[in-house]
PDB file of C-alpha atoms in Angstrom:
ATOM      1  CA  MET A   1      89.764 109.146  34.603  1.00  0.00           C
ATOM      2  CA  VAL A   2      87.381 108.217  30.486  1.00  0.00           C
ATOM      3  CA  ASN A   3      88.317 111.921  30.578  1.00  0.00           C
ATOM      4  CA  LYS A   4      91.754 112.056  30.917  1.00  0.00           C
ATOM      5  CA  TYR A   5      92.331 108.579  28.769  1.00  0.00           C
ATOM      6  CA  MET A   6      89.782 110.219  25.761  1.00  0.00           C
ATOM      7  CA  GLN A   7      92.218 113.349  25.962  1.00  0.00           C
ATOM      8  CA  THR A   8      95.209 111.028  25.883  1.00  0.00           C
ATOM      9  CA  TYR A   9      94.163 108.850  22.256  1.00  0.00           C
ATOM     10  CA  LEU A  10      92.885 112.235  21.244  1.00  0.00           C
ATOM     11  CA  GLU A  11      96.870 114.087  21.344  1.00  0.00           C
ATOM     12  CA  ARG A  12      97.599 110.394  19.744  1.00  0.00           C
ATOM     13  CA  ILE A  13      96.004 111.122  17.741  1.00  0.00           C
ATOM     14  CA  LYS A  14      96.398 114.592  16.516  1.00  0.00           C
ATOM     15  CA  ALA A  15     100.506 113.214  16.451  1.00  0.00           C
ATOM     16  CA  GLU A  16      99.991 110.960  14.175  1.00  0.00           C
ATOM     17  CA  LEU A  17      97.707 113.846  11.492  1.00  0.00           C
ATOM     18  CA  LEU A  18     100.818 116.378  12.292  1.00  0.00           C
ATOM     19  CA  SER A  19     102.969 113.520  11.561  1.00  0.00           C
ATOM     20  CA  ARG A  20     101.369 111.946   8.108  1.00  0.00           C
ATOM     21  CA  LEU A  21     100.741 115.806   7.137  1.00  0.00           C
ATOM     22  CA  GLY A  22     100.318 115.914   3.861  1.00  0.00           C
ATOM     23  CA  GLU A  23     102.090 118.171   0.806  1.00  0.00           C
ATOM     24  CA  PHE A  24     100.627 121.020   2.367  1.00  0.00           C
ATOM     25  CA  GLY A  25     100.655 120.285   5.262  1.00  0.00           C
ATOM     26  CA  GLN A  26      98.675 122.907   7.400  1.00  0.00           C
ATOM     27  CA  PHE A  27      96.807 125.132   4.125  1.00  0.00           C
ATOM     28  CA  CYS A  28      93.743 124.038   2.743  1.00  0.00           C
ATOM     29  CA  PRO A  29      94.773 122.443  -0.819  1.00  0.00           C
ATOM     30  CA  VAL A  30      91.609 123.583  -1.766  1.00  0.00           C
ATOM     31  CA  SER A  31      90.864 126.963  -0.754  1.00  0.00           C
ATOM     32  CA  LEU A  32      94.762 126.728  -2.702  1.00  0.00           C
ATOM     33  CA  ALA A  33      93.828 125.036  -5.938  1.00  0.00           C
ATOM     34  CA  GLU A  34      90.159 126.985  -6.407  1.00  0.00           C
ATOM     35  CA  SER A  35      91.919 130.403  -5.647  1.00  0.00           C
ATOM     36  CA  GLN A  36      95.122 130.489  -4.950  1.00  0.00           C
ATOM     37  CA  GLU A  37      94.669 131.143  -1.293  1.00  0.00           C
ATOM     38  CA  LEU A  38      96.077 130.757   1.476  1.00  0.00           C
ATOM     39  CA  PHE A  39      93.995 128.984   4.096  1.00  0.00           C
ATOM     40  CA  ASP A  40      96.084 128.441   7.114  1.00  0.00           C
ATOM     41  CA  CYS A  41      94.296 125.473   9.106  1.00  0.00           C
ATOM     42  CA  SER A  42      96.723 125.518  12.205  1.00  0.00           C
ATOM     43  CA  ALA A  43      95.183 128.153  13.970  1.00  0.00           C
ATOM     44  CA  THR A  44      92.616 125.073  15.060  1.00  0.00           C
ATOM     45  CA  ASP A  45      93.141 121.420  16.199  1.00  0.00           C
ATOM     46  CA  SER A  46      89.620 120.482  15.568  1.00  0.00           C
ATOM     47  CA  LEU A  47      89.959 116.796  12.608  1.00  0.00           C
ATOM     48  CA  GLU A  48      86.786 118.251  11.762  1.00  0.00           C
ATOM     49  CA  PHE A  49      87.669 119.133   8.117  1.00  0.00           C
ATOM     50  CA  ALA A  50      90.243 116.117   8.102  1.00  0.00           C
ATOM     51  CA  ALA A  51      90.605 113.336   5.367  1.00  0.00           C
ATOM     52  CA  GLU A  52      93.062 111.188   4.758  1.00  0.00           C
ATOM     53  CA  PHE A  53      94.230 110.053   1.220  1.00  0.00           C
ATOM     54  CA  ARG A  54      97.443 107.643   0.064  1.00  0.00           C
ATOM     55  CA  GLY A  55      98.516 107.709   3.492  1.00  0.00           C
ATOM     56  CA  HIS A  56      98.623 111.717   3.896  1.00  0.00           C
ATOM     57  CA  TYR A  57      96.116 113.239   6.530  1.00  0.00           C
ATOM     58  CA  TYR A  58      94.992 116.742   4.703  1.00  0.00           C
ATOM     59  CA  LYS A  59      93.451 119.094   6.842  1.00  0.00           C
ATOM     60  CA  MET A  60      90.616 122.051   4.961  1.00  0.00           C
ATOM     61  CA  SER A  61      89.004 125.372   5.921  1.00  0.00           C
ATOM     62  CA  SER A  62      85.019 124.577   6.095  1.00  0.00           C
ATOM     63  CA  GLN A  63      82.617 121.598   5.746  1.00  0.00           C
ATOM     64  CA  GLU A  64      82.122 122.604   1.513  1.00  0.00           C
ATOM     65  CA  LYS A  65      86.052 121.358   2.037  1.00  0.00           C
ATOM     66  CA  LEU A  66      86.351 119.292   2.783  1.00  0.00           C
ATOM     67  CA  ASN A  67      82.842 118.170   0.761  1.00  0.00           C
ATOM     68  CA  LYS A  68      84.423 118.978  -2.150  1.00  0.00           C
ATOM     69  CA  PHE A  69      87.791 116.959  -1.446  1.00  0.00           C
ATOM     70  CA  LEU A  70      86.350 113.947  -0.192  1.00  0.00           C
ATOM     71  CA  GLU A  71      84.221 113.950  -3.722  1.00  0.00           C
ATOM     72  CA  ASN A  72      87.617 114.152  -6.466  1.00  0.00           C
ATOM     73  CA  PRO A  73      90.906 114.548  -4.276  1.00  0.00           C
ATOM     74  CA  GLU A  74      93.089 113.736  -6.719  1.00  0.00           C
ATOM     75  CA  LEU A  75      91.754 117.313  -8.027  1.00  0.00           C
ATOM     76  CA  TYR A  76      93.722 118.731  -5.503  1.00  0.00           C
ATOM     77  CA  VAL A  77      97.133 116.857  -3.984  1.00  0.00           C
ATOM     78  CA  PRO A  78     100.465 116.367  -6.985  1.00  0.00           C
ATOM     79  CA  PRO A  79     100.310 115.788  -9.971  1.00  0.00           C
ATOM     80  CA  LEU A  80      96.932 117.361 -10.781  1.00  0.00           C
ATOM     81  CA  ALA A  81      96.429 119.805  -7.841  1.00  0.00           C
ATOM     82  CA  PRO A  82      97.515 123.163  -9.873  1.00  0.00           C
ATOM     83  CA  HIS A  83      99.323 125.394  -8.120  1.00  0.00           C
ATOM     84  CA  PRO A  84     101.770 124.206  -5.364  1.00  0.00           C
ATOM     85  CA  LEU A  85     102.267 125.519  -1.416  1.00  0.00           C
ATOM     86  CA  PRO A  86     105.151 127.871  -1.892  1.00  0.00           C
ATOM     87  CA  SER A  87     108.365 127.367  -0.035  1.00  0.00           C
ATOM     88  CA  ALA A  88     108.724 128.428   3.690  1.00  0.00           C
ATOM     89  CA  ASP A  89     110.002 131.875   2.694  1.00  0.00           C
ATOM     90  CA  MET A  90     107.158 133.122   0.465  1.00  0.00           C
ATOM     91  CA  ILE A  91     104.633 131.766   2.833  1.00  0.00           C
ATOM     92  CA  PRO A  92     103.573 135.164   5.085  1.00  0.00           C
ATOM     93  CA  LYS A  93     104.290 135.108   8.641  1.00  0.00           C
ATOM     94  CA  ARG A  94     102.439 137.431  11.515  1.00  0.00           C
ATOM     95  CA  LEU A  95     104.404 139.486  13.496  1.00  0.00           C
ATOM     96  CA  THR A  96     103.928 139.924  17.185  1.00  0.00           C
ATOM     97  CA  LEU A  97     104.484 143.285  18.894  1.00  0.00           C
ATOM     98  CA  SER A  98     108.140 141.913  19.860  1.00  0.00           C
ATOM     99  CA  GLU A  99     109.723 140.089  16.550  1.00  0.00           C
ATOM    100  CA  LEU A 100     108.282 143.632  15.095  1.00  0.00           C
ATOM    101  CA  LYS A 101     110.164 146.271  16.965  1.00  0.00           C
ATOM    102  CA  SER A 102     113.825 142.874  16.948  1.00  0.00           C
ATOM    103  CA  ARG A 103     113.365 144.053  13.080  1.00  0.00           C
ATOM    104  CA  PHE A 104     113.589 147.651  14.141  1.00  0.00           C
ATOM    105  CA  PRO A 105     115.734 149.715  11.424  1.00  0.00           C
ATOM    106  CA  LYS A 106     113.592 147.455   8.789  1.00  0.00           C
ATOM    107  CA  CYS A 107     110.215 149.671   7.815  1.00  0.00           C
ATOM    108  CA  ALA A 108     107.445 149.133   6.460  1.00  0.00           C
ATOM    109  CA  GLU A 109     106.719 149.383   3.304  1.00  0.00           C
ATOM    110  CA  LEU A 110     103.447 151.975   2.094  1.00  0.00           C
ATOM    111  CA  GLN A 111     104.684 153.693   5.009  1.00  0.00           C
ATOM    112  CA  GLY A 112     102.407 151.935   7.502  1.00  0.00           C
ATOM    113  CA  TYR A 113      99.146 152.215   5.557  1.00  0.00           C
ATOM    114  CA  CYS A 114      97.462 149.333   4.985  1.00  0.00           C
ATOM    115  CA  PRO A 115      97.841 147.517   1.447  1.00  0.00           C
ATOM    116  CA  VAL A 116      94.757 145.696   1.900  1.00  0.00           C
ATOM    117  CA  THR A 117      92.104 148.636   2.625  1.00  0.00           C
ATOM    118  CA  TYR A 118      94.484 150.605  -0.273  1.00  0.00           C
ATOM    119  CA  GLN A 119      94.037 147.955  -2.507  1.00  0.00           C
ATOM    120  CA  ASP A 120      90.290 146.914  -2.287  1.00  0.00           C
ATOM    121  CA  GLY A 121      89.702 150.498  -1.920  1.00  0.00           C
ATOM    122  CA  ASN A 122      90.994 150.243  -6.085  1.00  0.00           C
ATOM    123  CA  GLN A 123      94.110 152.620  -5.066  1.00  0.00           C
ATOM    124  CA  ARG A 124      92.360 155.382  -3.983  1.00  0.00           C
ATOM    125  CA  TYR A 125      93.414 158.918  -2.333  1.00  0.00           C
ATOM    126  CA  GLU A 126      91.218 158.192   0.747  1.00  0.00           C
ATOM    127  CA  ALA A 127      91.838 154.818   1.113  1.00  0.00           C
ATOM    128  CA  LEU A 128      95.026 155.703   2.912  1.00  0.00           C
ATOM    129  CA  VAL A 129      94.949 154.974   5.916  1.00  0.00           C
ATOM    130  CA  PRO A 130      96.804 154.013   8.478  1.00  0.00           C
ATOM    131  CA  GLY A 131      97.885 149.912   9.885  1.00  0.00           C
ATOM    132  CA  SER A 132      98.254 149.217  13.512  1.00  0.00           C
ATOM    133  CA  ILE A 133     100.941 147.894  14.717  1.00  0.00           C
ATOM    134  CA  ASN A 134      99.326 144.610  16.032  1.00  0.00           C
ATOM    135  CA  TYR A 135      98.133 143.025  12.951  1.00  0.00           C
ATOM    136  CA  ALA A 136     102.172 143.553  10.926  1.00  0.00           C
ATOM    137  CA  LEU A 137     102.924 140.749   9.524  1.00  0.00           C
ATOM    138  CA  GLU A 138     106.324 140.122   7.050  1.00  0.00           C
ATOM    139  CA  TYR A 139     105.994 139.102   3.617  1.00  0.00           C
ATOM    140  CA  ARG A 140     109.389 137.883   0.947  1.00  0.00           C
ATOM    141  CA  ASN A 141     111.356 140.010   3.960  1.00  0.00           C
ATOM    142  CA  ARG A 142     109.391 142.374   3.618  1.00  0.00           C
ATOM    143  CA  ILE A 143     107.282 143.867   6.751  1.00  0.00           C
ATOM    144  CA  TYR A 144     103.473 145.669   6.258  1.00  0.00           C
ATOM    145  CA  ILE A 145     100.736 146.625   8.480  1.00  0.00           C
ATOM    146  CA  CYS A 146      97.354 146.063   8.154  1.00  0.00           C
ATOM    147  CA  GLU A 147      93.942 147.921   9.771  1.00  0.00           C
ATOM    148  CA  ASN A 148      92.224 145.260  11.332  1.00  0.00           C
ATOM    149  CA  LYS A 149      92.796 141.758  12.173  1.00  0.00           C
ATOM    150  CA  GLU A 150      90.252 141.397   8.496  1.00  0.00           C
ATOM    151  CA  LYS A 151      92.402 142.785   6.644  1.00  0.00           C
ATOM    152  CA  LEU A 152      95.537 140.881   8.312  1.00  0.00           C
ATOM    153  CA  GLN A 153      94.036 137.661   7.402  1.00  0.00           C
ATOM    154  CA  LYS A 154      93.460 138.829   3.981  1.00  0.00           C
ATOM    155  CA  PHE A 155      96.446 139.432   3.483  1.00  0.00           C
ATOM    156  CA  LEU A 156      98.078 136.206   4.714  1.00  0.00           C
ATOM    157  CA  ARG A 157      94.849 134.157   2.743  1.00  0.00           C
ATOM    158  CA  SER A 158      95.937 135.969  -0.827  1.00  0.00           C
ATOM    159  CA  PRO A 159      99.597 138.091  -0.651  1.00  0.00           C
ATOM    160  CA  LEU A 160     100.455 137.496  -4.364  1.00  0.00           C
ATOM    161  CA  LYS A 161      97.409 140.765  -4.346  1.00  0.00           C
ATOM    162  CA  TYR A 162      98.064 142.351  -1.222  1.00  0.00           C
ATOM    163  CA  TRP A 163     101.652 142.280  -1.694  1.00  0.00           C
ATOM    164  CA  GLU A 164     103.694 145.243  -4.391  1.00  0.00           C
ATOM    165  CA  GLN A 165     102.034 148.163  -4.659  1.00  0.00           C
ATOM    166  CA  LYS A 166     102.245 151.778  -4.998  1.00  0.00           C
ATOM    167  CA  LEU A 167     102.481 154.376  -2.927  1.00  0.00           C
ATOM    168  CA  PRO A 168     100.326 158.556  -5.599  1.00  0.00           C
ATOM    169  CA  HIS A 169     103.208 160.724  -5.181  1.00  0.00           C
ATOM    170  CA  LYS A 170      99.788 163.492  -2.856  1.00  0.00           C
ATOM    171  CA  LEU A 171     100.218 161.407   0.598  1.00  0.00           C
ATOM    172  CA  PRO A 172      97.182 162.204   3.092  1.00  0.00           C
ATOM    173  CA  PRO A 173      98.807 164.797   5.755  1.00  0.00           C
ATOM    174  CA  LEU A 174     100.292 163.298   9.270  1.00  0.00           C
ATOM    175  CA  ARG A 175      97.425 162.626  12.567  1.00  0.00           C
ATOM    176  CA  GLU A 176      98.424 164.433  15.303  1.00  0.00           C
ATOM    177  CA  PRO A 177      96.825 162.564  17.850  1.00  0.00           C
ATOM    178  CA  ILE A 178      94.467 164.576  20.305  1.00  0.00           C
ATOM    179  CA  LEU A 179      93.607 163.657  23.404  1.00  0.00           C
ATOM    180  CA  LEU A 180      90.445 163.115  24.864  1.00  0.00           C
ATOM    181  CA  THR A 181      90.639 165.168  28.185  1.00  0.00           C
ATOM    182  CA  SER A 182      92.280 168.518  26.319  1.00  0.00           C
ATOM    183  CA  LEU A 183      88.663 168.660  24.712  1.00  0.00           C
ATOM    184  CA  PRO A 184      85.835 170.571  26.337  1.00  0.00           C
ATOM    185  CA  LEU A 185      83.648 168.230  28.565  1.00  0.00           C
ATOM    186  CA  PRO A 186      80.628 168.014  25.724  1.00  0.00           C
ATOM    187  CA  GLY A 187      83.527 167.066  23.827  1.00  0.00           C
ATOM    188  CA  TYR A 188      84.922 164.782  25.752  1.00  0.00           C
ATOM    189  CA  LEU A 189      81.872 163.198  26.201  1.00  0.00           C
ATOM    190  CA  GLU A 190      80.730 163.388  22.765  1.00  0.00           C
ATOM    191  CA  GLN A 191      84.090 161.138  21.482  1.00  0.00           C
ATOM    192  CA  GLY A 192      84.745 159.183  24.926  1.00  0.00           C
ATOM    193  CA  ILE A 193      81.352 157.542  26.468  1.00  0.00           C
ATOM    194  CA  ALA A 194      78.524 158.629  23.943  1.00  0.00           C
ATOM    195  CA  THR A 195      77.312 155.580  23.093  1.00  0.00           C
ATOM    196  CA  SER A 196      78.088 153.884  26.407  1.00  0.00           C
ATOM    197  CA  LEU A 197      75.825 156.173  28.880  1.00  0.00           C
ATOM    198  CA  ILE A 198      73.161 156.128  25.631  1.00  0.00           C
ATOM    199  CA  LYS A 199      72.866 152.411  26.284  1.00  0.00           C
ATOM    200  CA  ALA A 200      73.467 152.458  30.636  1.00  0.00           C
ATOM    201  CA  MET A 201      69.820 155.746  29.897  1.00  0.00           C
ATOM    202  CA  ASN A 202      68.566 153.102  27.520  1.00  0.00           C
ATOM    203  CA  ALA A 203      68.469 150.605  30.237  1.00  0.00           C
ATOM    204  CA  VAL A 204      67.474 152.756  32.819  1.00  0.00           C
ATOM    205  CA  GLY A 205      65.060 154.052  31.063  1.00  0.00           C
ATOM    206  CA  CYS A 206      63.341 150.534  30.138  1.00  0.00           C
ATOM    207  CA  ILE A 207      63.856 149.048  33.615  1.00  0.00           C
ATOM    208  CA  LYS A 208      64.057 152.221  36.477  1.00  0.00           C
ATOM    209  CA  PRO A 209      65.325 151.008  39.285  1.00  0.00           C
ATOM    210  CA  LYS A 210      63.699 152.302  42.821  1.00  0.00           C
ATOM    211  CA  PHE A 211      66.482 151.345  45.694  1.00  0.00           C
ATOM    212  CA  PRO A 212      64.858 150.110  49.001  1.00  0.00           C
ATOM    213  CA  PHE A 213      65.194 154.085  51.044  1.00  0.00           C
ATOM    214  CA  LEU A 214      66.483 155.853  48.365  1.00  0.00           C
ATOM    215  CA  SER A 215      64.955 158.606  45.720  1.00  0.00           C
ATOM    216  CA  ILE A 216      63.821 157.816  42.513  1.00  0.00           C
ATOM    217  CA  ARG A 217      66.737 159.728  41.254  1.00  0.00           C
ATOM    218  CA  ARG A 218      69.728 158.159  42.718  1.00  0.00           C
ATOM    219  CA  SER A 219      68.691 154.957  41.916  1.00  0.00           C
ATOM    220  CA  ALA A 220      68.810 155.901  38.099  1.00  0.00           C
ATOM    221  CA  LEU A 221      72.284 157.535  38.853  1.00  0.00           C
ATOM    222  CA  LEU A 222      73.514 154.825  40.733  1.00  0.00           C
ATOM    223  CA  TYR A 223      72.146 151.945  37.698  1.00  0.00           C
ATOM    224  CA  ILE A 224      74.155 153.577  35.250  1.00  0.00           C
ATOM    225  CA  ALA A 225      77.113 154.187  37.390  1.00  0.00           C
ATOM    226  CA  LEU A 226      77.045 149.879  37.661  1.00  0.00           C
ATOM    227  CA  HIS A 227      75.594 149.636  34.125  1.00  0.00           C
ATOM    228  CA  LEU A 228      78.752 152.186  33.535  1.00  0.00           C
ATOM    229  CA  LYS A 229      81.431 149.665  34.817  1.00  0.00           C
ATOM    230  CA  ALA A 230      80.396 146.419  34.121  1.00  0.00           C
ATOM    231  CA  PHE A 231      80.241 146.958  30.196  1.00  0.00           C
ATOM    232  CA  ASN A 232      82.306 149.375  29.523  1.00  0.00           C
ATOM    233  CA  PRO A 233      84.840 148.387  26.921  1.00  0.00           C
ATOM    234  CA  LYS A 234      88.309 148.965  27.798  1.00  0.00           C
ATOM    235  CA  GLY A 235      87.899 148.329  31.648  1.00  0.00           C
ATOM    236  CA  SER A 236      89.775 144.048  32.725  1.00  0.00           C
ATOM    237  CA  GLU A 237      87.694 141.207  32.337  1.00  0.00           C
ATOM    238  CA  TYR A 238      87.780 140.574  36.191  1.00  0.00           C
ATOM    239  CA  THR A 239      86.168 143.868  36.641  1.00  0.00           C
ATOM    240  CA  ARG A 240      83.111 143.590  33.678  1.00  0.00           C
ATOM    241  CA  LYS A 241      83.073 140.120  36.090  1.00  0.00           C
ATOM    242  CA  LYS A 242      82.405 142.480  39.075  1.00  0.00           C
ATOM    243  CA  TYR A 243      80.156 144.987  38.486  1.00  0.00           C
ATOM    244  CA  LYS A 244      77.860 142.887  36.377  1.00  0.00           C
ATOM    245  CA  LYS A 245      77.541 140.595  39.520  1.00  0.00           C
ATOM    246  CA  LYS A 246      77.156 144.734  41.720  1.00  0.00           C
ATOM    247  CA  MET A 247      74.045 145.313  38.821  1.00  0.00           C
ATOM    248  CA  GLU A 248      72.700 141.606  39.754  1.00  0.00           C
ATOM    249  CA  GLN A 249      72.419 142.286  43.255  1.00  0.00           C
ATOM    250  CA  PHE A 250      71.495 145.876  43.216  1.00  0.00           C
ATOM    251  CA  MET A 251      68.562 144.651  40.682  1.00  0.00           C
ATOM    252  CA  GLU A 252      67.738 141.599  43.526  1.00  0.00           C
ATOM    253  CA  SER A 253      67.059 144.661  46.405  1.00  0.00           C
ATOM    254  CA  CYS A 254      64.770 146.798  44.028  1.00  0.00           C
ATOM    255  CA  GLU A 255      62.996 144.037  42.789  1.00  0.00           C
ATOM    256  CA  LEU A 256      61.720 143.579  46.738  1.00  0.00           C
ATOM    257  CA  ILE A 257      59.799 147.069  46.265  1.00  0.00           C
ATOM    258  CA  THR A 258      57.713 145.234  43.891  1.00  0.00           C
ATOM    259  CA  TYR A 259      57.521 141.683  45.670  1.00  0.00           C
ATOM    260  CA  LEU A 260      56.304 143.541  48.866  1.00  0.00           C
ATOM    261  CA  GLY A 261      53.990 145.054  47.486  1.00  0.00           C
ATOM    262  CA  ALA A 262      51.901 142.280  46.187  1.00  0.00           C
ATOM    263  CA  LYS A 263      52.372 140.508  48.301  1.00  0.00           C
ATOM    264  CA  MET A 264      51.349 142.373  51.434  1.00  0.00           C
ATOM    265  CA  THR A 265      48.936 143.135  52.937  1.00  0.00           C
ATOM    266  CA  ARG A 266      46.578 145.666  55.171  1.00  0.00           C
ATOM    267  CA  LYS A 267      44.577 142.618  58.200  1.00  0.00           C
ATOM    268  CA  TYR A 268      47.560 140.814  59.854  1.00  0.00           C
ATOM    269  CA  LYS A 269      48.226 136.924  58.202  1.00  0.00           C
ATOM    270  CA  GLU A 270      50.253 134.449  60.015  1.00  0.00           C
ATOM    271  CA  PRO A 271      52.892 133.034  59.262  1.00  0.00           C
ATOM    272  CA  GLN A 272      51.897 129.967  58.106  1.00  0.00           C
ATOM    273  CA  PHE A 273      49.387 131.767  56.052  1.00  0.00           C
ATOM    274  CA  ARG A 274      52.005 133.971  54.125  1.00  0.00           C
ATOM    275  CA  ALA A 275      54.839 133.311  51.142  1.00  0.00           C
ATOM    276  CA  ILE A 276      57.312 131.269  51.506  1.00  0.00           C
ATOM    277  CA  ASP A 277      60.014 134.031  51.598  1.00  0.00           C
ATOM    278  CA  PHE A 278      58.220 136.774  52.354  1.00  0.00           C
ATOM    279  CA  ASP A 279      59.516 137.058  55.996  1.00  0.00           C
ATOM    280  CA  HIS A 280      63.230 136.845  54.582  1.00  0.00           C
ATOM    281  CA  LYS A 281      62.134 139.353  52.041  1.00  0.00           C
ATOM    282  CA  LEU A 282      61.196 141.763  53.588  1.00  0.00           C
ATOM    283  CA  LYS A 283      64.069 141.011  56.697  1.00  0.00           C
ATOM    284  CA  THR A 284      66.147 141.998  53.689  1.00  0.00           C
ATOM    285  CA  PHE A 285      64.702 144.810  52.650  1.00  0.00           C
ATOM    286  CA  LEU A 286      64.291 146.690  56.195  1.00  0.00           C
ATOM    287  CA  SER A 287      68.018 145.947  56.800  1.00  0.00           C
ATOM    288  CA  LEU A 288      69.260 147.749  53.593  1.00  0.00           C
ATOM    289  CA  ARG A 289      67.657 150.986  55.625  1.00  0.00           C
ATOM    290  CA  ASN A 290      71.640 153.307  55.694  1.00  0.00           C
ATOM    291  CA  ILE A 291      73.284 150.821  53.573  1.00  0.00           C
ATOM    292  CA  ASP A 292      75.718 151.657  50.637  1.00  0.00           C
ATOM    293  CA  PRO A 293      74.655 149.520  48.198  1.00  0.00           C
ATOM    294  CA  ILE A 294      77.361 149.573  46.502  1.00  0.00           C
ATOM    295  CA  ASN A 295      80.004 148.862  49.292  1.00  0.00           C
ATOM    296  CA  GLY A 296      76.584 146.914  51.551  1.00  0.00           C
TER     297      GLY A 296
END
């Protein structure tokens, strides 16, 4: 009940903040004044860096910006603010894939090359890097495709720096994608799974797993297979969690050998003189004979 009231209270505070936002809306006035950066603070509902001044609320991008605003708020709001917030049609907007498709047949500027990479690379030939359609934006009725999320954020914050550029006369040749499956086996392994395989082999070399009633070689191969599944960057979160749990269970079974080897004695001991969980772990160990380590 307390949590419900607290949630309701926070929602009322946020609603009041939105209704009383100052001239800069969700954009940080300090970033705009100091570097003309359009730092959008709407991505978070946190009020940690919010301040009230002259009956209006302002959101800042960091504690440092908040401290500057609180020290001299008059410098960052009209009439002393050096830069007003641009009109809505002059603020860059990120495009989703469906929004990007709806702009057809409009083409991307710079023939799809990333404007941020090109500008930050001093407009050199080698700085012509194709953008990704997952990081598209629209500015001044033009479409731009950025290389990654970091470059996209840079454009959104400083569009005047990146929006108007011209390509050189000579452009890189078009890249034709090569299917990994068309490569010979060594090339496929190098380009496709080398990093993941090296991590798995390093892990198995450090842990040296030995599953009950299985050879060392088969135990190592099973551990590598589980590691590849558990840390597959292209796998779903559900699949990774599933195989991380299987890997933990696999290691628990491997640790039975070390535990029993340390606790077992040559002479018979009465149950009351044994370790509390010795009998349970011994029974678990014996039950693993002829059991599939992966599927149980």
